[in-house]
Amino acid sequence: MADVTRMTATEIAAVIASGEASAVEVTQAHLDRIAAVDERVNAFLHVDTEGALESARAVDARRAAGEELGPLAGVPVAVKDVLTTKGVPTTVGSKILENWRPPYDSTIVQRLRAAGTVMLGKTNMDEFAMGSSTEYSAYGPTGNPWDLGRIPGGSGGGSAAALAAYEAPLAIGSDTGGSIRQPGAVTGTVGAKPTYGGTSRYGLVAFSSSLDTPGPCARTVLDAALLHAAIGGHDPRDSTSIPLPVPDVVAAARAGATGDLTGVRLGLVTEFSGEGAEPGVLAVFREAVDALTKLGAEVVEVSCPHFQYALPAYYLIAPSECSSNLARFDGVRFGLRVGDDGVHSLEEVMSLTRDAGFGPEVKRRIMLGTYALSSGYYDAYYGQAQKVRTLITQDFTTAFEQVDVLISPTTPFVAFPFGSRTSDPYQMYLADLFTIPTNLYGGPGISVPCGLSEGLPVGLQIMAPTMADDRMYRVGAALESVVGTLTPPEL
Ligand code: GLN
């Protein structure tokens, strides 16, 4: 039989269902692959070998007992280390949670287990999901399988790299400003940010609660849709969860794969398809737009004039929420505790713990957010940013009166070399220029590979109205039917 690590999740589920391979064999093949390449890639912070094999054995037992298996039963999945996993280390890429083993599973992880998927382990990320390169992980950066000297995107670089390195066929990410889509784009994989509230935040370590959205990562659009369907839907334990069923993303991906987009109106965001992106990225993007036109789609230019203010608004809103959310890491309830020697006061213990436990980017965000929320500055910064957020939402609403989805390149540039953007935070923030508006609006967005620029992957972003996640899967699958999947060089 062909190497299972090169198969899609759909193919893996089929070989397990038919008995061609057992779930244990599939799991072992992925564990072997991780053992062979992850020292160089560093996609995983923790590999749960025993837990994975145990889950796989349970799937094999269910199959042997003649039970009906779901569409992802036995398929391995890598989970971003931002989601709690019962008894399995959850660090959020930070020293402050080193060795923390949560007492409960996040809803996403519970649903992954219920679907019979096999969790291989936890993936590397920028600390507290703040970053665009995985270079801000406290546990060393992840390499991009296309070029190990380059970044795999961030903050969910570990999940995307695990897919591109064939260490896992499926992965989970979280997207606050682009952390699923941007790593997807620069690693040549698929990353989807669901509608905010369409996937549960219960057990997702909070960065910016009004933006954080867990979602699927895969090598194909159909696989991402299957994973989306498995993890999505209402959760009473998340107060912002939408009490509606997940749109039929799987049917939409299947429909799109036929390559027919007749009658679909694509809105090319004027502000994001001209300047602001590398010429190579724009050239590949434009070719992909032509290909979509040939599939029957109608392409119209749509101006979204406030999108250019999304980045500054985000860098006030997200740090503000983070400064509040991260106050809970005080050395009392979770993880690290420094200076508890009977000499230091409780306040000093908190301060020493936070100083030792948080990295520089997290500290920068906490300080920015605390400042933006402080009395006297609140209206000028946080309040103003909220008004901009409303204007951006209005741009989306107006646009969706004319078109079914909006499209743009996912990122302004391809994977950059390590160290090239760490000295200037603004240069790093620019990586999410095109993805952030979607988060501020709350709608869904997907990145689908659309070609290579100078040998490195380029992603095309499709943005849809809230709770119309199916639309982006249809267009994404149609694009994939033309472009195919991108195969990185052998590691
Ligand atoms: N790169 C953005 C940031 O640093 C987005 C991160 C994310 O989506 N988690 O905040």
Coordinates of C-alpha atoms and ligand atoms in Angstrom, one line a residue:
M1 CA 0.0 0.0 0.0
A2 CA 1.1 3.6 -0.6
D3 CA 2.7 5.6 2.2
V4 CA -0.2 6.6 4.4
T5 CA 1.6 9.8 5.5
R6 CA 1.2 11.1 1.9
M7 CA -2.6 10.5 1.9
T8 CA -5.3 13.0 2.5
A9 CA -7.5 12.5 5.6
T10 CA -10.3 11.3 3.3
E11 CA -8.1 8.6 1.8
I12 CA -6.8 7.6 5.3
A13 CA -10.4 7.2 6.6
A14 CA -11.2 5.1 3.5
V15 CA -8.3 2.7 4.0
I16 CA -9.1 2.3 7.6
A17 CA -12.8 1.7 6.9
S18 CA -12.0 -0.9 4.3
G19 CA -9.5 -2.7 6.5
E20 CA -6.5 -2.1 4.2
A21 CA -4.7 -0.5 7.1
S22 CA -5.5 -0.4 10.8
A23 CA -5.7 2.9 12.8
V24 CA -2.8 1.7 14.8
E25 CA -0.7 1.3 11.6
V26 CA -1.7 4.7 10.4
T27 CA -0.9 6.3 13.7
Q28 CA 2.5 4.5 13.9
A29 CA 3.4 5.6 10.4
H30 CA 2.8 9.3 11.5
L31 CA 4.7 8.8 14.7
D32 CA 7.6 7.4 12.7
R33 CA 7.5 10.3 10.4
I34 CA 7.6 12.7 13.3
A35 CA 10.5 10.9 14.8
A36 CA 12.3 11.1 11.4
V37 CA 11.8 14.8 10.7
D38 CA 10.6 16.8 13.7
E39 CA 14.0 17.4 15.2
R40 CA 14.6 19.6 12.1
V41 CA 11.1 21.0 11.7
N42 CA 10.1 21.5 15.4
A43 CA 6.4 21.4 14.6
F44 CA 5.6 19.6 17.9
L45 CA 6.0 20.8 21.4
H46 CA 4.7 17.5 22.8
V47 CA 4.1 14.1 21.1
D48 CA 1.5 12.0 22.9
T49 CA 2.7 8.6 21.7
E50 CA 0.8 6.5 24.2
G51 CA -2.4 8.5 24.0
A52 CA -2.4 8.4 20.2
L53 CA -1.9 4.6 20.1
E54 CA -4.6 4.1 22.7
S55 CA -7.1 6.2 20.6
A56 CA -6.1 4.3 17.5
R57 CA -6.6 0.9 19.2
A58 CA -10.1 2.0 20.3
V59 CA -11.0 2.8 16.7
D60 CA -9.7 -0.6 15.6
A61 CA -11.8 -2.2 18.3
R62 CA -14.9 -0.4 17.2
R63 CA -14.3 -1.4 13.6
A64 CA -13.8 -5.0 14.6
A65 CA -17.1 -4.9 16.6
G66 CA -18.8 -3.8 13.4
E67 CA -19.6 -0.3 14.6
E68 CA -20.3 2.4 12.1
L69 CA -17.2 4.7 11.9
G70 CA -17.5 8.4 11.2
P71 CA -15.8 10.1 8.2
L72 CA -12.6 10.9 10.2
A73 CA -12.3 7.8 12.4
G74 CA -8.7 6.8 12.9
V75 CA -7.3 9.9 11.1
P76 CA -4.4 11.5 13.0
V77 CA -4.6 15.2 14.0
A78 CA -2.1 17.7 15.5
V79 CA -3.5 20.2 17.9
K80 CA -2.2 23.7 18.4
D81 CA -0.9 24.1 21.9
V82 CA -3.5 26.8 22.7
L83 CA -6.2 24.2 23.3
T84 CA -6.5 22.4 26.6
T85 CA -6.0 18.7 26.6
K86 CA -6.8 16.7 29.7
G87 CA -3.6 15.5 31.3
V88 CA -1.5 16.4 28.3
P89 CA 0.8 19.4 28.5
T90 CA -0.6 22.7 27.3
T91 CA 2.0 25.5 27.2
V92 CA 0.5 28.1 24.7
G93 CA 4.2 28.4 23.6
S94 CA 5.0 30.1 26.9
K95 CA 7.3 29.5 29.8
I96 CA 4.6 30.6 32.1
L97 CA 2.6 27.4 31.5
E98 CA 5.5 25.1 31.2
N99 CA 4.5 21.7 32.6
W100 CA 0.9 22.7 33.0
R101 CA -1.4 19.7 32.5
P102 CA -5.0 20.9 32.2
P103 CA -7.7 19.0 34.2
Y104 CA -10.1 19.1 31.2
D105 CA -10.4 18.9 27.4
S106 CA -11.4 21.9 25.4
T107 CA -14.7 21.4 23.4
I108 CA -12.7 21.2 20.2
V109 CA -10.6 18.4 21.6
Q110 CA -13.7 16.6 23.0
R111 CA -15.2 16.7 19.5
L112 CA -12.1 15.5 17.9
R113 CA -12.1 12.5 20.2
A114 CA -15.9 11.9 19.6
A115 CA -15.2 11.9 15.9
G116 CA -12.6 9.1 16.4
T117 CA -9.6 11.1 15.3
V118 CA -6.3 10.3 16.9
M119 CA -4.5 13.2 18.5
L120 CA -0.8 12.9 17.8
G121 CA 0.3 15.8 20.0
K122 CA 0.5 19.6 20.5
T123 CA 2.0 21.9 18.0
N124 CA 4.4 24.9 18.3
M125 CA 3.1 28.4 18.2
D126 CA 4.1 32.0 19.0
E127 CA 3.7 32.6 22.7
F128 CA 0.0 33.2 23.5
A129 CA -0.7 33.2 19.7
M130 CA 0.9 36.6 19.4
G131 CA 3.0 36.6 16.2
S132 CA 3.2 35.7 12.6
S133 CA 6.3 33.5 12.4
T134 CA 6.5 31.1 15.4
E135 CA 9.7 32.9 16.2
Y136 CA 8.1 34.1 19.5
S137 CA 7.6 30.6 20.8
A138 CA 9.5 30.1 24.1
Y139 CA 10.5 26.7 22.7
G140 CA 12.3 27.7 19.6
P141 CA 11.0 28.4 16.1
T142 CA 9.4 25.9 13.7
G143 CA 10.9 25.6 10.2
N144 CA 9.0 25.9 7.0
P145 CA 9.2 22.5 5.3
W146 CA 9.6 24.4 2.0
D147 CA 12.8 25.9 3.3
L148 CA 13.9 25.2 6.8
G149 CA 15.6 28.5 7.0
R150 CA 12.3 30.3 6.6
I151 CA 9.3 30.9 8.9
P152 CA 6.2 28.7 8.6
G153 CA 3.9 31.6 9.5
G154 CA 2.3 32.2 12.8
S155 CA 1.1 32.0 15.3
G156 CA 0.0 28.5 14.3
G157 CA 3.2 27.7 12.4
G158 CA 3.5 24.3 14.1
S159 CA 0.2 23.1 12.9
A160 CA 0.8 24.2 9.3
A161 CA 4.4 22.8 9.2
A162 CA 3.2 19.5 10.6
L163 CA 0.8 19.2 7.5
A164 CA 3.4 20.3 5.0
A165 CA 6.0 18.0 6.5
Y166 CA 3.5 15.0 6.3
E167 CA 3.7 14.6 10.0
A168 CA -0.1 14.9 10.2
P169 CA -2.9 15.0 7.6
L170 CA -5.1 17.3 9.8
A171 CA -4.4 20.0 12.4
I172 CA -6.2 22.5 14.5
G173 CA -5.3 26.1 14.7
S174 CA -6.7 29.3 16.1
D175 CA -7.2 32.6 14.3
T176 CA -7.3 35.9 16.0
G177 CA -5.9 38.0 13.3
G178 CA -4.7 35.4 10.7
S179 CA -3.0 32.7 12.6
I180 CA -4.7 29.9 10.7
R181 CA -4.8 31.5 7.2
Q182 CA -1.3 33.1 7.1
P183 CA 0.6 29.9 8.1
G184 CA -1.6 28.0 5.6
A185 CA -0.6 30.4 2.9
V186 CA 3.2 30.3 3.5
T187 CA 3.3 26.5 3.9
G188 CA 1.2 25.7 0.8
T189 CA -1.6 24.2 3.0
V190 CA -5.3 25.0 3.6
G191 CA -6.3 27.0 6.6
A192 CA -9.9 28.0 7.5
K193 CA -11.1 30.5 10.0
P194 CA -14.7 29.7 10.7
T195 CA -17.3 32.3 11.5
Y196 CA -16.6 33.8 15.0
G197 CA -18.9 31.8 17.3
G198 CA -19.1 28.9 14.9
T199 CA -16.4 27.0 16.7
S200 CA -16.2 26.8 20.5
R201 CA -13.7 28.8 22.6
Y202 CA -14.2 26.6 25.6
G203 CA -10.8 25.5 26.6
L204 CA -9.0 27.8 24.1
V205 CA -6.5 29.8 26.1
A206 CA -7.8 33.3 25.6
F207 CA -5.8 36.0 23.7
S208 CA -8.4 38.4 22.4
S209 CA -11.8 36.9 23.2
S210 CA -13.9 38.9 20.7
L211 CA -11.7 37.7 17.9
D212 CA -10.3 34.2 18.8
T213 CA -11.6 31.5 16.5
P214 CA -10.4 27.9 16.5
G215 CA -10.5 26.2 13.1
P216 CA -9.3 23.5 10.7
C217 CA -6.0 23.1 8.9
A218 CA -5.5 20.4 6.2
R219 CA -3.8 19.7 2.9
T220 CA -7.0 19.8 0.9
V221 CA -10.2 21.8 1.0
L222 CA -12.4 18.8 1.5
D223 CA -10.3 17.6 4.4
A224 CA -10.6 21.0 6.0
A225 CA -14.4 20.9 5.5
L226 CA -14.7 17.5 7.1
L227 CA -12.7 18.7 10.1
H228 CA -14.7 21.9 10.3
A229 CA -17.9 19.9 10.4
A230 CA -16.5 17.6 13.1
I231 CA -15.4 20.4 15.5
G232 CA -18.0 23.1 14.7
G233 CA -21.5 23.9 16.0
H234 CA -23.1 25.3 19.1
D235 CA -21.5 24.9 22.5
P236 CA -23.5 26.0 25.6
R237 CA -20.2 26.4 27.4
D238 CA -19.1 29.3 25.2
S239 CA -21.3 32.3 25.8
T240 CA -20.5 33.7 22.3
S241 CA -21.2 30.4 20.5
I242 CA -23.9 30.7 17.8
P243 CA -26.9 28.4 18.4
L244 CA -27.2 27.3 14.8
P245 CA -25.9 24.2 12.9
V246 CA -22.7 24.5 10.9
P247 CA -23.4 25.3 7.3
D248 CA -23.0 22.3 5.1
V249 CA -19.3 22.9 4.4
V250 CA -18.6 19.3 3.2
A251 CA -21.3 19.4 0.5
A252 CA -20.0 22.8 -0.5
A253 CA -16.4 21.5 -0.9
R254 CA -17.7 18.6 -2.9
A255 CA -19.7 20.9 -5.1
G256 CA -16.7 23.2 -5.7
A257 CA -14.5 20.3 -6.6
T258 CA -16.5 19.8 -9.8
G259 CA -14.9 23.0 -10.9
D260 CA -18.1 24.8 -11.8
L261 CA -18.5 28.4 -10.4
T262 CA -21.2 29.5 -12.8
G263 CA -23.2 32.4 -11.3
V264 CA -20.8 32.9 -8.4
R265 CA -19.8 36.5 -7.9
L266 CA -16.3 37.1 -6.6
G267 CA -15.4 40.5 -5.2
L268 CA -11.8 41.5 -5.7
V269 CA -10.9 43.8 -2.9
T270 CA -9.4 46.8 -4.6
E271 CA -7.3 47.9 -1.6
F272 CA -5.7 44.5 -1.3
S273 CA -5.1 43.5 -4.9
G274 CA -2.8 46.4 -5.9
E275 CA 0.0 47.8 -3.9
G276 CA 1.0 46.4 -0.5
A277 CA 1.9 42.9 -1.7
E278 CA 5.1 41.6 -3.3
P279 CA 4.9 41.6 -7.1
G280 CA 5.5 37.8 -7.2
V281 CA 2.5 37.2 -4.9
L282 CA 0.3 39.5 -6.9
A283 CA 1.2 37.8 -10.2
V284 CA 0.3 34.3 -8.9
F285 CA -2.8 35.7 -7.3
R286 CA -4.0 37.3 -10.6
E287 CA -3.4 34.1 -12.5
A288 CA -5.6 32.3 -10.0
V289 CA -8.3 34.9 -10.4
D290 CA -8.2 34.3 -14.1
A291 CA -8.5 30.6 -13.5
L292 CA -11.6 31.2 -11.3
T293 CA -13.1 33.3 -14.1
K294 CA -12.6 30.4 -16.5
L295 CA -14.6 28.2 -14.1
G296 CA -17.6 30.5 -14.7
A297 CA -17.2 33.0 -11.8
E298 CA -17.9 36.6 -12.3
V299 CA -15.2 38.8 -10.9
V300 CA -16.0 42.4 -9.9
E301 CA -13.8 44.9 -8.1
V302 CA -15.1 46.0 -4.8
S303 CA -13.7 48.8 -2.7
C304 CA -13.6 48.4 1.0
P305 CA -12.1 51.7 2.0
H306 CA -11.8 51.1 5.7
F307 CA -9.8 47.8 5.4
Q308 CA -6.6 49.9 5.5
Y309 CA -7.4 50.9 9.1
A310 CA -7.9 47.3 10.2
L311 CA -4.3 46.7 11.2
P312 CA -4.1 49.7 13.6
A313 CA -7.5 49.0 15.0
Y314 CA -6.6 45.4 15.6
Y315 CA -3.4 46.4 17.4
L316 CA -5.4 48.4 19.9
I317 CA -8.3 45.9 20.4
A318 CA -6.3 42.7 20.6
P319 CA -3.7 44.0 23.0
S320 CA -6.5 45.6 25.1
E321 CA -8.3 42.3 25.5
C322 CA -5.0 40.4 26.0
S323 CA -4.0 42.7 28.8
S324 CA -7.2 41.8 30.6
N325 CA -7.1 38.1 29.7
L326 CA -3.5 37.5 30.7
A327 CA -4.0 39.0 34.2
R328 CA -4.9 35.5 35.3
F329 CA -1.3 34.3 34.9
D330 CA -0.1 35.5 38.3
G331 CA 1.7 32.5 39.7
V332 CA -1.2 31.6 41.9
R333 CA -3.5 29.4 39.9
F334 CA -1.5 28.1 36.9
G335 CA 2.0 27.1 35.9
L336 CA 5.1 29.0 36.9
R337 CA 5.6 30.5 40.3
V338 CA 8.8 32.5 41.0
G339 CA 10.1 33.9 44.3
D340 CA 7.8 32.0 46.6
D341 CA 10.5 31.8 49.3
G342 CA 8.8 33.4 52.4
V343 CA 10.9 36.5 51.8
H344 CA 9.0 38.0 48.9
S345 CA 5.5 39.4 49.2
L346 CA 2.6 38.0 47.2
E347 CA 2.7 41.1 45.0
E348 CA 6.5 40.5 44.4
V349 CA 5.8 36.8 43.6
M350 CA 3.3 37.8 41.0
S351 CA 5.6 40.4 39.4
L352 CA 8.6 38.0 39.4
T353 CA 6.5 35.2 37.9
R354 CA 5.2 37.4 35.1
D355 CA 8.6 38.9 34.4
A356 CA 10.2 35.5 34.1
G357 CA 7.2 33.7 32.4
F358 CA 6.3 36.1 29.6
G359 CA 8.4 36.8 26.6
P360 CA 9.1 40.3 25.1
E361 CA 6.2 40.3 22.6
V362 CA 3.6 39.3 25.2
K363 CA 4.9 42.0 27.5
R364 CA 4.7 44.5 24.7
R365 CA 1.1 43.6 24.0
I366 CA 0.1 43.7 27.7
M367 CA 1.7 47.2 28.1
L368 CA 0.1 48.5 24.9
G369 CA -3.3 47.2 25.9
T370 CA -3.1 48.5 29.5
Y371 CA -2.2 51.9 28.1
A372 CA -5.0 51.8 25.5
L373 CA -7.6 51.0 28.2
S374 CA -6.3 53.4 30.8
S375 CA -8.5 56.2 31.9
G376 CA -8.0 59.4 29.9
Y377 CA -6.8 57.3 26.9
Y378 CA -9.6 54.8 26.6
D379 CA -11.8 56.9 24.2
A380 CA -8.9 58.0 22.0
Y381 CA -7.5 54.5 21.5
Y382 CA -9.8 51.6 22.5
G383 CA -13.0 53.5 21.8
Q384 CA -11.8 54.8 18.5
A385 CA -10.7 51.4 17.4
Q386 CA -14.1 50.0 18.2
K387 CA -15.6 52.6 15.9
V388 CA -13.2 51.6 13.1
R389 CA -14.3 48.0 13.7
T390 CA -17.9 49.1 13.0
L391 CA -16.8 50.8 9.8
I392 CA -15.0 47.7 8.6
T393 CA -18.1 45.6 9.3
Q394 CA -20.1 48.0 7.3
D395 CA -17.7 47.6 4.4
F396 CA -18.2 43.9 4.5
T397 CA -22.0 44.2 4.7
T398 CA -22.1 46.6 1.7
A399 CA -19.7 44.4 -0.3
F400 CA -21.8 41.3 0.3
E401 CA -24.8 43.1 -1.1
Q402 CA -23.0 43.0 -4.5
V403 CA -20.9 39.8 -4.3
D404 CA -21.0 36.3 -2.8
V405 CA -17.5 36.3 -1.4
L406 CA -14.5 38.6 -1.3
I407 CA -11.0 37.5 -2.5
S408 CA -7.5 38.8 -2.0
P409 CA -4.0 37.3 -1.6
T410 CA -3.8 35.8 1.9
T411 CA -0.5 37.5 2.8
P412 CA 1.5 40.3 1.3
F413 CA 4.6 38.2 1.1
V414 CA 5.9 34.7 0.9
A415 CA 7.7 32.9 3.8
F416 CA 10.5 35.1 5.0
P417 CA 13.9 34.0 6.4
F418 CA 14.2 33.7 10.2
G419 CA 15.2 36.9 11.9
S420 CA 14.3 39.2 9.0
R421 CA 11.3 40.8 10.8
T422 CA 11.9 40.3 14.5
S423 CA 13.7 43.6 15.1
D424 CA 10.7 45.7 14.0
P425 CA 7.3 44.7 15.4
Y426 CA 5.5 46.6 12.7
Q427 CA 7.2 44.6 9.9
M428 CA 5.9 41.4 11.7
Y429 CA 2.4 42.8 12.1
L430 CA 2.2 43.5 8.4
A431 CA 2.0 39.7 7.7
D432 CA -1.6 39.9 8.7
L433 CA -2.6 43.0 6.7
F434 CA -5.0 41.1 4.6
T435 CA -6.4 38.6 7.1
I436 CA -7.3 41.0 10.0
P437 CA -10.4 42.7 8.6
T438 CA -12.2 39.3 8.6
N439 CA -11.5 38.9 12.3
L440 CA -12.8 42.4 13.1
Y441 CA -16.0 41.6 11.2
G442 CA -16.4 38.1 12.5
G443 CA -17.0 36.3 9.2
P444 CA -15.2 33.2 7.9
G445 CA -12.1 33.2 5.7
I446 CA -10.0 30.5 4.1
S447 CA -6.6 30.4 2.6
V448 CA -6.1 28.0 -0.4
P449 CA -2.8 27.4 -2.2
C450 CA -2.8 29.2 -5.5
G451 CA 0.7 28.7 -6.8
L452 CA 4.4 29.4 -6.2
S453 CA 6.4 32.6 -6.3
E454 CA 10.1 32.0 -6.5
G455 CA 9.6 28.4 -5.3
L456 CA 7.5 29.4 -2.3
P457 CA 3.8 29.0 -1.8
V458 CA 1.2 31.7 -2.2
G459 CA -2.3 31.6 -0.8
L460 CA -5.5 33.0 -2.0
Q461 CA -7.9 34.2 0.6
I462 CA -11.7 33.8 0.3
M463 CA -13.9 35.8 2.7
A464 CA -17.6 35.0 3.2
P465 CA -20.5 36.5 5.1
T466 CA -21.1 35.4 8.7
M467 CA -22.5 31.8 8.8
A468 CA -22.0 31.4 5.1
D469 CA -18.8 29.4 5.6
D470 CA -20.0 27.0 2.9
R471 CA -19.4 29.6 0.2
M472 CA -15.7 29.9 0.9
Y473 CA -15.3 26.1 0.7
R474 CA -17.1 25.9 -2.6
V475 CA -14.8 28.5 -4.2
G476 CA -11.8 27.1 -2.4
A477 CA -12.4 23.6 -3.7
A478 CA -13.0 25.0 -7.2
L479 CA -9.6 26.7 -7.1
E480 CA -8.0 23.5 -5.8
S481 CA -9.5 21.6 -8.8
V482 CA -7.4 23.8 -11.0
V483 CA -4.2 24.4 -9.0
G484 CA -4.0 21.0 -7.3
T485 CA -2.1 20.5 -4.0
L486 CA 1.5 21.9 -3.7
T487 CA 4.2 19.4 -2.8
P488 CA 7.3 20.7 -0.9
P489 CA 10.8 19.4 -1.6
E490 CA 11.7 16.2 0.3
L491 CA 13.0 16.9 3.8
Ligands
GLN1 N1 -0.2 37.8 13.9 C1 -1.3 38.4 14.6 C2 -0.9 38.8 16.0 O1 0.3 38.8 16.2 C3 -2.4 37.4 14.7 C4 -2.3 36.3 15.7 C5 -3.4 35.3 15.7 O2 -4.2 35.2 14.8 N2 -3.4 34.6 16.8 O3 -1.6 39.2 16.8

